[in-house]
Short mmCIF file of C-alpha atoms in Angstrom, two decimals:
data_model
loop_
_atom_site.label_atom_id
_atom_site.label_comp_id
_atom_site.label_asym_id
_atom_site.label_seq_id
_atom_site.Cartn_x
_atom_site.Cartn_y
_atom_site.Cartn_z
CA GLY H 1 -47.01 2.36 -6.79
CA ALA H 2 -47.66 6.08 -6.17
CA ALA H 3 -47.61 6.77 -9.93
CA GLY H 4 -50.10 3.97 -10.57
CA TRP H 5 -52.44 5.26 -7.88
CA ALA H 6 -52.28 8.81 -9.29
CA PHE H 7 -53.00 7.49 -12.79
CA ALA H 8 -56.06 5.56 -11.57
CA ALA H 9 -57.45 8.51 -9.63
CA ASP H 10 -56.96 10.89 -12.54
CA SER H 11 -58.63 8.52 -15.02
CA GLN H 12 -61.89 8.76 -13.11
CA THR H 13 -62.27 12.47 -13.91
CA SER H 14 -60.31 12.94 -17.15
CA SER H 15 -60.78 11.83 -20.67
CA PRO H 16 -57.92 10.21 -22.59
CA ALA H 17 -57.47 13.37 -24.66
CA THR H 18 -56.82 15.47 -21.54
CA MET H 19 -54.60 13.09 -19.61
CA ALA H 20 -51.27 13.95 -21.27
CA LYS H 21 -50.21 17.35 -19.95
CA PRO H 22 -47.01 19.34 -20.46
CA ALA H 23 -44.55 19.38 -17.58
CA PRO H 24 -45.03 22.43 -15.35
CA ALA H 25 -42.44 25.18 -15.49
CA LYS H 26 -39.72 24.90 -12.87
CA THR H 27 -40.17 26.98 -9.75
CA ASP H 28 -37.95 27.68 -6.79
CA THR H 29 -39.94 25.18 -4.76
CA MET H 30 -39.37 22.24 -7.09
CA PRO H 31 -36.37 19.92 -6.46
CA GLN H 32 -33.30 20.69 -8.58
CA LYS H 33 -30.86 18.14 -9.99
CA LEU H 34 -27.56 18.28 -8.11
CA VAL H 35 -25.55 16.62 -10.89
CA ASP H 36 -25.94 15.81 -14.55
CA LEU H 37 -25.01 12.45 -16.03
CA PRO H 38 -21.65 12.80 -17.82
CA ASP H 39 -21.09 12.45 -21.57
CA PHE H 40 -17.63 10.96 -22.20
CA THR H 41 -17.68 11.07 -25.99
CA PRO H 42 -15.48 14.23 -26.26
CA ILE H 43 -12.74 12.49 -24.23
CA VAL H 44 -12.93 9.31 -26.32
CA ASN H 45 -12.92 11.25 -29.60
CA LYS H 46 -9.94 13.39 -28.57
CA TYR H 47 -7.68 10.88 -26.81
CA GLY H 48 -8.87 7.40 -27.83
CA ASN H 49 -6.22 7.10 -30.54
CA ALA H 50 -3.44 7.69 -28.00
CA ILE H 51 -4.21 4.39 -26.25
CA VAL H 52 -2.15 1.38 -27.31
CA LYS H 53 -2.14 -2.39 -26.92
CA ILE H 54 0.98 -4.00 -25.50
CA ASP H 55 1.52 -7.69 -25.96
CA ASP H 56 4.08 -10.47 -26.30
CA SER H 57 4.02 -14.24 -26.48
CA ASP H 58 6.44 -15.54 -23.93
CA THR H 59 7.18 -18.43 -21.57
CA LYS H 60 6.77 -17.19 -18.03
CA ILE H 61 7.36 -18.67 -14.60
CA VAL H 62 4.20 -19.40 -12.61
CA ARG H 63 4.70 -20.09 -8.91
CA GLY H 64 3.29 -23.34 -7.59
CA GLY H 65 1.47 -23.81 -4.31
CA ALA H 66 -1.50 -22.07 -2.76
CA GLY H 67 0.02 -21.05 0.50
CA ASN H 68 2.92 -21.21 2.94
CA THR H 69 3.22 -24.63 4.47
CA THR H 70 6.16 -23.68 6.73
CA ASP H 71 4.33 -21.12 8.89
CA PRO H 72 3.92 -22.64 12.39
CA PHE H 73 1.42 -19.99 13.48
CA PRO H 74 -2.26 -19.66 12.53
CA ARG H 75 -3.41 -16.59 10.59
CA ASN H 76 -4.97 -15.00 13.68
CA SER H 77 -1.68 -15.17 15.60
CA PRO H 78 0.21 -11.86 16.01
CA PHE H 79 3.34 -13.76 14.92
CA TYR H 80 1.91 -15.05 11.65
CA GLN H 81 3.54 -12.25 9.64
CA PHE H 82 7.03 -13.20 10.90
CA PHE H 83 7.01 -16.24 8.60
CA GLN H 84 5.47 -14.69 5.51
CA GLY H 85 7.75 -14.45 2.50
CA PHE H 86 9.27 -17.92 2.96
CA SER H 87 8.02 -20.04 0.07
CA GLY H 88 6.65 -23.54 0.42
CA ALA H 89 8.19 -26.56 -1.16
CA ASN H 90 6.12 -26.51 -4.33
CA PRO H 91 8.44 -25.78 -7.30
CA PRO H 92 7.68 -23.09 -9.91
CA GLN H 93 6.29 -24.23 -13.21
CA LYS H 94 6.71 -22.95 -16.75
CA GLU H 95 3.57 -22.01 -18.58
CA LYS H 96 3.00 -20.67 -22.11
CA MET H 97 0.90 -17.58 -21.73
CA GLU H 98 -0.02 -14.53 -23.77
CA ALA H 99 1.08 -11.33 -22.05
CA LEU H 100 -1.35 -8.51 -22.71
CA GLY H 101 -1.80 -4.99 -21.44
CA SER H 102 -2.51 -1.38 -22.33
CA GLY H 103 -0.57 1.85 -22.40
CA PHE H 104 -0.83 5.48 -23.45
CA ILE H 105 1.36 7.76 -25.59
CA ILE H 106 2.84 10.81 -23.80
CA SER H 107 4.98 12.25 -26.62
CA HIS H 108 4.65 12.68 -30.39
CA ASN H 109 7.94 10.83 -30.94
CA GLY H 110 6.89 7.54 -29.36
CA TYR H 111 7.29 7.51 -25.56
CA ILE H 112 4.65 5.31 -23.93
CA VAL H 113 3.74 4.80 -20.27
CA THR H 114 2.35 1.52 -18.93
CA ALA H 115 2.29 -0.54 -15.73
CA GLY H 116 5.59 -2.20 -14.92
CA HIS H 117 4.16 -5.67 -14.47
CA VAL H 118 2.76 -5.57 -18.02
CA VAL H 119 6.21 -5.62 -19.63
CA ARG H 120 8.34 -7.10 -16.87
CA GLY H 121 9.91 -10.29 -18.20
CA MET H 122 8.82 -9.68 -21.81
CA HIS H 123 11.47 -10.51 -24.46
CA HIS H 124 9.75 -9.08 -27.54
CA ILE H 125 7.45 -6.16 -26.75
CA ILE H 126 4.97 -5.24 -29.46
CA VAL H 127 3.00 -1.98 -29.30
CA THR H 128 -0.08 -1.78 -31.53
CA LEU H 129 -1.88 1.50 -32.23
CA THR H 130 -5.60 1.85 -32.84
CA ASN H 131 -4.88 2.01 -36.60
CA HIS H 132 -3.41 -1.49 -36.20
CA HIS H 133 0.14 -0.36 -36.98
CA ALA H 134 2.49 -2.46 -34.82
CA TYR H 135 5.93 -1.42 -33.61
CA PRO H 136 8.65 -3.18 -31.60
CA ALA H 137 9.31 -1.35 -28.34
CA LYS H 138 12.21 -1.12 -25.95
CA VAL H 139 12.05 -0.46 -22.20
CA VAL H 140 13.61 2.87 -21.28
CA GLY H 141 13.06 2.29 -17.56
CA LEU H 142 11.02 0.19 -15.13
CA SER H 143 10.31 0.71 -11.43
CA VAL H 144 9.12 -2.33 -9.50
CA ARG H 145 8.15 -0.31 -6.42
CA TYR H 146 6.06 2.14 -8.45
CA ASP H 147 5.04 -0.58 -10.94
CA THR H 148 5.63 1.90 -13.77
CA ALA H 149 7.45 1.47 -17.08
CA LEU H 150 8.47 3.83 -19.90
CA LEU H 151 8.64 2.42 -23.43
CA LYS H 152 9.93 3.85 -26.71
CA ILE H 153 8.84 3.03 -30.24
CA ASP H 154 10.37 4.38 -33.49
CA ALA H 155 7.44 6.51 -34.67
CA HIS H 156 6.60 10.19 -35.11
CA ASN H 157 3.62 12.52 -35.18
CA LEU H 158 1.68 10.30 -32.78
CA PRO H 159 -1.45 11.34 -30.91
CA THR H 160 -0.85 11.97 -27.20
CA VAL H 161 -2.81 12.23 -23.96
CA GLU H 162 -2.89 15.21 -21.58
CA LEU H 163 -1.57 14.57 -18.10
CA GLY H 164 -3.42 15.85 -15.03
CA ASN H 165 -2.76 16.20 -11.31
CA SER H 166 -3.91 13.25 -9.25
CA ARG H 167 -3.67 15.29 -6.06
CA ASN H 168 -6.76 17.19 -7.22
CA LEU H 169 -8.92 14.03 -7.22
CA ARG H 170 -11.80 13.81 -4.76
CA VAL H 171 -13.90 10.85 -3.72
CA GLY H 172 -17.08 10.70 -5.80
CA GLN H 173 -15.64 12.25 -8.98
CA TRP H 174 -16.30 10.55 -12.31
CA LEU H 175 -13.53 8.59 -14.04
CA LEU H 176 -13.15 7.08 -17.48
CA ALA H 177 -10.91 4.16 -18.43
CA ILE H 178 -9.82 3.27 -21.98
CA GLY H 179 -7.96 0.03 -22.51
CA MET H 180 -7.68 -3.34 -24.16
CA PRO H 181 -9.49 -5.84 -21.90
CA PHE H 182 -8.99 -9.33 -23.31
CA GLY H 183 -7.54 -7.61 -26.42
CA PHE H 184 -10.67 -5.67 -27.39
CA TYR H 185 -9.46 -2.37 -28.82
CA ASN H 186 -10.41 0.90 -27.15
CA THR H 187 -12.91 -0.46 -24.69
CA VAL H 188 -14.39 2.39 -22.60
CA THR H 189 -15.63 1.93 -19.03
CA GLN H 190 -16.58 4.47 -16.41
CA GLY H 191 -17.08 4.85 -12.66
CA VAL H 192 -16.24 7.06 -9.71
CA VAL H 193 -13.40 7.53 -7.28
CA SER H 194 -14.17 5.23 -4.33
CA ALA H 195 -11.22 6.09 -2.12
CA LEU H 196 -7.85 7.85 -2.26
CA ASN H 197 -4.42 6.97 -0.85
CA ARG H 198 -5.47 3.37 -0.48
CA PRO H 199 -2.54 1.26 0.76
CA LEU H 200 -2.01 -2.28 -0.47
CA PRO H 201 0.43 -4.72 1.16
CA HIS H 202 3.64 -6.35 0.02
CA ASP H 203 5.42 -5.06 -3.10
CA ASP H 204 3.01 -2.15 -3.63
CA GLU H 205 3.35 -0.47 -0.24
CA TYR H 206 4.94 2.67 -1.78
CA ILE H 207 1.96 3.39 -4.10
CA PRO H 208 -0.97 5.44 -2.66
CA PHE H 209 -3.57 3.78 -4.88
CA ILE H 210 -6.68 5.35 -6.30
CA GLN H 211 -9.59 2.98 -5.61
CA SER H 212 -12.53 3.17 -8.00
CA ASP H 213 -15.44 1.13 -9.28
CA VAL H 214 -14.37 1.51 -12.92
CA PRO H 215 -14.78 -1.95 -14.52
CA ILE H 216 -11.26 -3.29 -15.22
CA ASN H 217 -10.36 -6.70 -16.60
CA PRO H 218 -7.20 -8.50 -17.79
CA GLY H 219 -5.70 -6.41 -20.55
CA ASN H 220 -6.69 -3.09 -18.95
CA SER H 221 -3.49 -2.99 -16.90
CA GLY H 222 -1.28 -0.09 -17.91
CA GLY H 223 -4.09 1.87 -19.53
CA PRO H 224 -5.11 5.35 -18.38
CA ILE H 225 -7.95 6.65 -16.30
CA PHE H 226 -9.18 10.14 -17.20
CA ASN H 227 -10.89 12.84 -15.14
CA MET H 228 -13.79 14.87 -16.54
CA GLU H 229 -11.35 17.41 -18.05
CA GLY H 230 -9.91 14.66 -20.23
CA GLN H 231 -6.64 14.46 -18.29
CA VAL H 232 -4.90 11.25 -17.34
CA VAL H 233 -4.91 11.01 -13.52
CA GLY H 234 -3.92 7.35 -13.04
CA ILE H 235 -2.72 4.07 -14.52
CA ASN H 236 -4.95 1.01 -14.16
CA ASP H 237 -2.92 -1.48 -12.17
CA GLN H 238 -4.89 -4.22 -10.44
CA ILE H 239 -8.27 -5.47 -9.29
CA TYR H 240 -9.61 -7.26 -6.22
CA THR H 241 -11.02 -10.53 -7.47
CA ASN H 242 -11.77 -14.11 -6.54
CA ASP H 243 -12.09 -15.46 -10.08
CA GLY H 244 -9.84 -13.20 -12.19
CA GLY H 245 -12.68 -10.93 -13.33
CA TYR H 246 -13.97 -7.53 -12.22
CA MET H 247 -15.75 -7.48 -8.86
CA GLY H 248 -16.25 -3.77 -8.26
CA LEU H 249 -12.83 -2.89 -6.80
CA SER H 250 -10.17 -1.42 -9.07
CA PHE H 251 -6.84 0.14 -8.12
CA SER H 252 -4.86 2.66 -10.11
CA ILE H 253 -1.43 4.24 -9.73
CA PRO H 254 -1.74 8.02 -9.28
CA ILE H 255 -0.21 9.77 -12.28
CA ASN H 256 1.91 11.99 -10.02
CA THR H 257 3.51 8.87 -8.55
CA ALA H 258 4.05 7.27 -11.97
CA MET H 259 5.50 10.41 -13.56
CA ARG H 260 8.07 10.71 -10.76
CA ALA H 261 9.46 7.44 -12.07
CA VAL H 262 9.04 8.47 -15.74
CA HIS H 263 10.97 11.72 -15.26
CA ALA H 264 13.84 9.77 -13.68
CA PHE H 265 13.87 7.40 -16.64
CA GLU H 266 13.86 10.26 -19.15
CA GLU H 267 16.82 11.89 -17.40
CA HIS H 268 18.64 8.57 -17.03
CA LYS H 269 18.74 9.05 -13.27
CA LYS H 270 18.38 6.49 -10.50
CA LEU H 271 15.00 6.62 -8.82
CA ARG H 272 15.58 7.25 -5.12
CA PHE H 273 13.04 6.64 -2.36
CA GLY H 274 12.79 8.36 0.99
CA TRP H 275 13.70 6.28 4.05
CA LEU H 276 12.96 6.62 7.78
CA GLY H 277 14.57 3.46 9.11
CA VAL H 278 11.72 2.17 11.26
CA ASP H 279 9.39 -0.81 11.53
CA VAL H 280 5.77 0.26 12.06
CA GLN H 281 2.53 -1.55 12.77
CA GLU H 282 -1.18 -0.82 13.09
CA VAL H 283 -2.69 0.58 16.30
CA ASN H 284 -5.72 -1.55 17.12
CA PRO H 285 -8.18 -0.63 19.93
CA GLN H 286 -6.54 -2.96 22.44
CA MET H 287 -3.09 -1.50 21.70
CA ALA H 288 -4.48 2.03 21.95
CA GLN H 289 -5.79 1.20 25.42
CA ALA H 290 -2.46 -0.30 26.44
CA LEU H 291 -0.58 2.79 25.21
CA HIS H 292 -3.11 5.18 26.85
CA LEU H 293 -4.17 6.70 23.53
CA LYS H 294 -7.56 8.35 23.02
CA GLU H 295 -8.22 6.53 19.74
CA PRO H 296 -6.61 3.77 17.64
CA VAL H 297 -4.97 5.85 14.93
CA GLY H 298 -1.48 6.35 13.51
CA ALA H 299 1.52 4.14 12.90
CA LEU H 300 3.09 2.52 15.94
CA VAL H 301 6.91 2.43 15.85
CA ALA H 302 8.05 -1.09 16.68
CA SER H 303 11.79 -0.57 16.07
CA VAL H 304 14.19 2.19 15.08
CA SER H 305 17.37 1.39 13.12
CA PRO H 306 20.48 3.01 14.64
CA HIS H 307 22.01 5.96 12.75
CA GLU H 308 19.06 6.22 10.36
CA ALA H 309 16.81 9.26 9.81
CA ALA H 310 14.24 8.41 12.51
CA ALA H 311 16.92 7.67 15.15
CA ARG H 312 18.73 10.95 14.39
CA ALA H 313 15.43 12.83 14.85
CA GLY H 314 14.79 11.22 18.25
CA LEU H 315 12.04 8.75 17.34
CA LYS H 316 11.71 5.88 19.85
CA PRO H 317 9.97 2.48 19.86
CA GLY H 318 6.47 2.97 21.24
CA ASP H 319 6.02 6.36 19.62
CA VAL H 320 2.96 6.72 17.39
CA ILE H 321 3.31 8.69 14.15
CA VAL H 322 0.10 10.65 13.54
CA THR H 323 1.16 13.22 10.94
CA TYR H 324 3.84 13.35 8.28
CA ASN H 325 4.69 16.60 6.50
CA HIS H 326 1.32 18.06 7.64
CA GLU H 327 -0.67 15.09 6.31
CA ALA H 328 -2.66 12.99 8.78
CA VAL H 329 -1.59 9.37 9.23
CA TYR H 330 -4.70 7.42 10.23
CA SER H 331 -3.31 3.93 9.54
CA VAL H 332 0.06 2.31 9.15
CA GLY H 333 -0.34 1.76 5.41
CA GLN H 334 -0.43 5.50 4.70
CA LEU H 335 3.11 6.11 5.94
CA PRO H 336 5.34 4.22 3.43
CA PRO H 337 4.02 6.06 0.32
CA LEU H 338 4.41 9.43 2.02
CA VAL H 339 8.00 8.68 3.08
CA GLY H 340 8.95 6.98 -0.15
CA ASP H 341 7.75 9.91 -2.22
CA THR H 342 9.86 12.37 -0.22
CA PRO H 343 13.17 13.29 -1.92
CA PRO H 344 16.09 12.14 0.25
CA GLY H 345 17.68 15.01 2.12
CA THR H 346 14.37 16.83 2.63
CA THR H 347 13.53 17.87 6.21
CA VAL H 348 9.86 17.39 7.08
CA PRO H 349 7.83 17.83 10.30
CA MET H 350 6.48 14.66 11.81
CA GLY H 351 3.81 14.65 14.51
CA ILE H 352 4.07 11.89 17.09
CA LEU H 353 2.52 10.76 20.36
CA HIS H 354 5.30 10.05 22.87
CA ASN H 355 3.93 8.35 25.98
CA GLY H 356 0.56 9.64 24.84
CA LYS H 357 1.71 13.29 24.63
CA PRO H 358 1.91 15.12 21.28
CA GLU H 359 5.30 16.23 19.96
CA THR H 360 6.66 17.42 16.61
CA LEU H 361 10.00 16.15 15.30
CA GLN H 362 11.96 17.56 12.37
CA VAL H 363 13.16 14.58 10.32
CA THR H 364 15.74 14.76 7.53
CA ILE H 365 14.75 11.89 5.26
CA GLY H 366 17.38 9.37 4.24
CA THR H 367 17.74 7.18 1.15
CA MET H 368 16.30 3.71 0.98
CA PRO H 369 19.12 1.13 0.91
CA ALA H 370 19.63 -0.63 -2.38
CA LYS H 371 19.44 -3.96 -0.58
CA MET H 372 17.39 -4.45 2.51
CA ARG H 373 19.10 -6.25 5.36
CA HIS H 374 17.62 -9.64 6.25
CA VAL H 375 19.00 -11.09 9.48
CA GLU H 376 18.23 -14.09 11.59
CA ALA H 377 17.68 -14.28 15.35
CA GLU H 378 20.06 -16.21 17.69
CA LYS H 379 18.95 -18.32 20.33
CA THR H 380 19.41 -16.80 30.20
CA ALA H 381 16.21 -15.67 35.19
CA ASP H 382 12.79 -17.25 35.29
CA ILE H 383 9.99 -14.69 34.86
CA ARG H 384 7.19 -16.69 36.42
CA ARG H 385 4.47 -14.05 35.86
CA LEU H 386 5.19 -14.18 32.14
CA GLY H 387 5.75 -17.90 31.98
CA LEU H 388 9.17 -17.89 30.38
CA ARG H 389 12.91 -17.97 30.94
CA VAL H 390 15.17 -15.38 29.29
CA THR H 391 18.88 -15.03 28.66
CA THR H 392 21.24 -12.13 28.07
CA LEU H 393 21.59 -10.99 24.46
CA GLY H 394 25.28 -10.99 23.59
CA GLN H 395 27.16 -8.27 21.72
CA ALA H 396 27.62 -10.47 18.66
CA ALA H 397 23.90 -11.07 18.40
CA GLN H 398 23.15 -7.36 18.90
CA LYS H 399 25.52 -6.43 16.08
CA ARG H 400 24.16 -9.09 13.78
CA LEU H 401 20.57 -8.05 14.40
CA GLY H 402 21.22 -4.33 14.33
CA ILE H 403 19.78 -3.78 17.84
CA HIS H 404 21.32 -2.52 21.07
CA HIS H 405 19.03 -3.95 23.77
CA GLY H 406 16.80 -6.86 24.60
CA VAL H 407 16.77 -10.33 26.14
CA GLU H 408 16.27 -13.64 24.36
CA ILE H 409 13.56 -16.12 25.30
CA GLU H 410 15.25 -19.39 26.14
CA SER H 411 12.18 -21.44 27.07
CA ILE H 412 8.41 -21.18 27.45
CA TYR H 413 6.14 -22.88 29.96
CA PRO H 414 2.39 -22.53 30.63
CA GLY H 415 1.41 -18.92 31.26
CA PRO H 416 0.65 -15.62 29.52
CA ALA H 417 3.59 -15.86 27.11
CA ALA H 418 2.51 -19.24 25.83
CA GLN H 419 -1.08 -18.07 25.44
CA MET H 420 0.14 -15.17 23.27
CA GLY H 421 2.13 -17.50 21.06
CA LEU H 422 5.60 -16.46 22.11
CA THR H 423 8.32 -18.99 21.35
CA ASP H 424 11.94 -19.56 22.29
CA GLY H 425 14.39 -17.56 20.20
CA MET H 426 12.24 -14.44 20.19
CA ILE H 427 13.71 -11.33 21.75
CA ILE H 428 11.91 -9.12 24.25
CA GLN H 429 13.01 -5.53 23.63
CA GLN H 430 10.44 -3.52 25.60
CA ILE H 431 7.63 -3.98 28.14
CA ASP H 432 5.20 -1.31 29.20
CA GLN H 433 7.29 1.17 27.18
CA HIS H 434 10.45 0.39 29.21
CA GLU H 435 13.52 -0.76 27.33
CA VAL H 436 14.71 -4.17 28.45
CA ASN H 437 18.52 -4.53 28.77
CA SER H 438 18.93 -7.53 31.08
CA PRO H 439 16.97 -10.45 32.57
CA GLU H 440 17.23 -8.83 36.00
CA GLN H 441 15.71 -5.61 34.75
CA LEU H 442 12.86 -7.46 33.07
CA GLN H 443 12.21 -9.31 36.33
CA GLN H 444 12.02 -6.05 38.28
CA ILE H 445 9.68 -4.34 35.77
CA VAL H 446 7.33 -7.30 35.56
CA HIS H 447 7.13 -7.51 39.36
CA LYS H 448 5.75 -3.94 39.52
CA LEU H 449 3.20 -4.27 36.72
CA PRO H 450 -0.52 -4.36 37.62
CA ALA H 451 -2.58 -7.51 37.19
CA HIS H 452 -5.40 -7.98 34.68
CA THR H 453 -4.35 -4.86 32.73
CA PRO H 454 -3.29 -4.84 29.05
CA ILE H 455 0.48 -4.27 28.79
CA PRO H 456 2.33 -3.54 25.51
CA LEU H 457 5.20 -5.91 24.85
CA LEU H 458 7.71 -5.40 22.02
CA ILE H 459 8.93 -8.67 20.49
CA ARG H 460 11.59 -9.13 17.79
CA GLN H 461 11.88 -12.14 15.53
CA GLY H 462 14.70 -12.00 13.01
CA HIS H 463 14.60 -8.64 11.24
CA GLN H 464 11.00 -7.85 12.25
CA SER H 465 9.64 -6.24 15.41
CA LEU H 466 6.04 -6.44 16.60
CA TYR H 467 4.06 -5.07 19.53
CA VAL H 468 1.65 -7.44 21.25
CA VAL H 469 -0.62 -6.93 24.22
CA ILE H 470 -0.20 -9.24 27.24
CA THR H 471 -2.21 -9.44 30.45
CA LEU H 472 -0.46 -10.58 33.61
CA PRO H 473 -1.97 -12.55 36.49
CA ALA H 474 -1.73 -11.50 40.11
CA HIS H 475 1.48 -12.36 41.97
#
């Protein structure tokens, strides 16, 4: 609009021959460009031939069912997560599908890195170079937790990529992806770093993902993302999507994380993960108020396994972890990647809030157990203010559950407990940051608690612990 108005005004006093004028010389008062648009052609020309296609035709298992039909709690219930992981009744189905992914060559003699899920379950892996030469490949190593795999093909004098340092990435920096979306060779897409150390739930909790807006589609998985120096800083791993296509959210494995697994594979060593021995949960605003915290940040410790690293360092349920090895922990999802990436046996400082007061613990990190323990809960004073009846937790149940205190809910009747969704069989381990060791003790603590005030309550169901906030009525 402004340009059109200026053109019209100028045309009243200027002839067509005098209207086109050279741009004025730059002066200190004129706005300067802060950034230049990038040209990625040097990266493509130098490293494009080091990108490979990985495929296989195989019969794979596809899980049936859209959700968990056995969960008795709604999604907004604080106990919904207790029942996740138990499959519904729908059986798995076999489906003929073409497995397809990307990878990149890291050595002249045929070592290739890709995402673990690309080759997991493949029987006949075929690696195809950009010159269309195809080679059978074998898996040297695969980490499910880091979703990283190392392949080997029988070839020599191959082009390779240059590896970078993903810790040097900053939000806003340009990124370039080269891969095989839908099988199209050497497709190049670009974007910027949207976020760093992005946690994702479930199997990927040990990967501090790089989030970007680089367009990624099926077939890109396992391919590299480059920084502006032409160095690989990540492995394209997954996208956030409703329809299977790109929607502006892409997630990549940092190359430092992936290469930790690759180096273990190359040396034929077992990949070991750091281990604290705690259950943690998010600190929401209501929980922060109940715990007398200034702001809802950190990872709230819901339970501490006896004789593990956290217990030996003095960590207690109700403590809030706010720093780990000098890195801030703003949310619960940041903690597992930091701990998992720490070599077992390393002693690191951990900043906590204990009863709202800052402390620093020195924690010697343990080793993640090869098999995680999965235990079930067992199933005596009326706590009228809570609206429930509890029973003593026997020694056998304590041993089986790996806990040393708590009382079991025997029955529920109308009251605050029912409103919160508590059910019989759950175990109350702590209330208002006081450990509960007997029904009588719980009765005494509850009697002294103020009315109409949020109170933190630590509940255990099976092998999981969870803090909830409960408000008590007047006596």
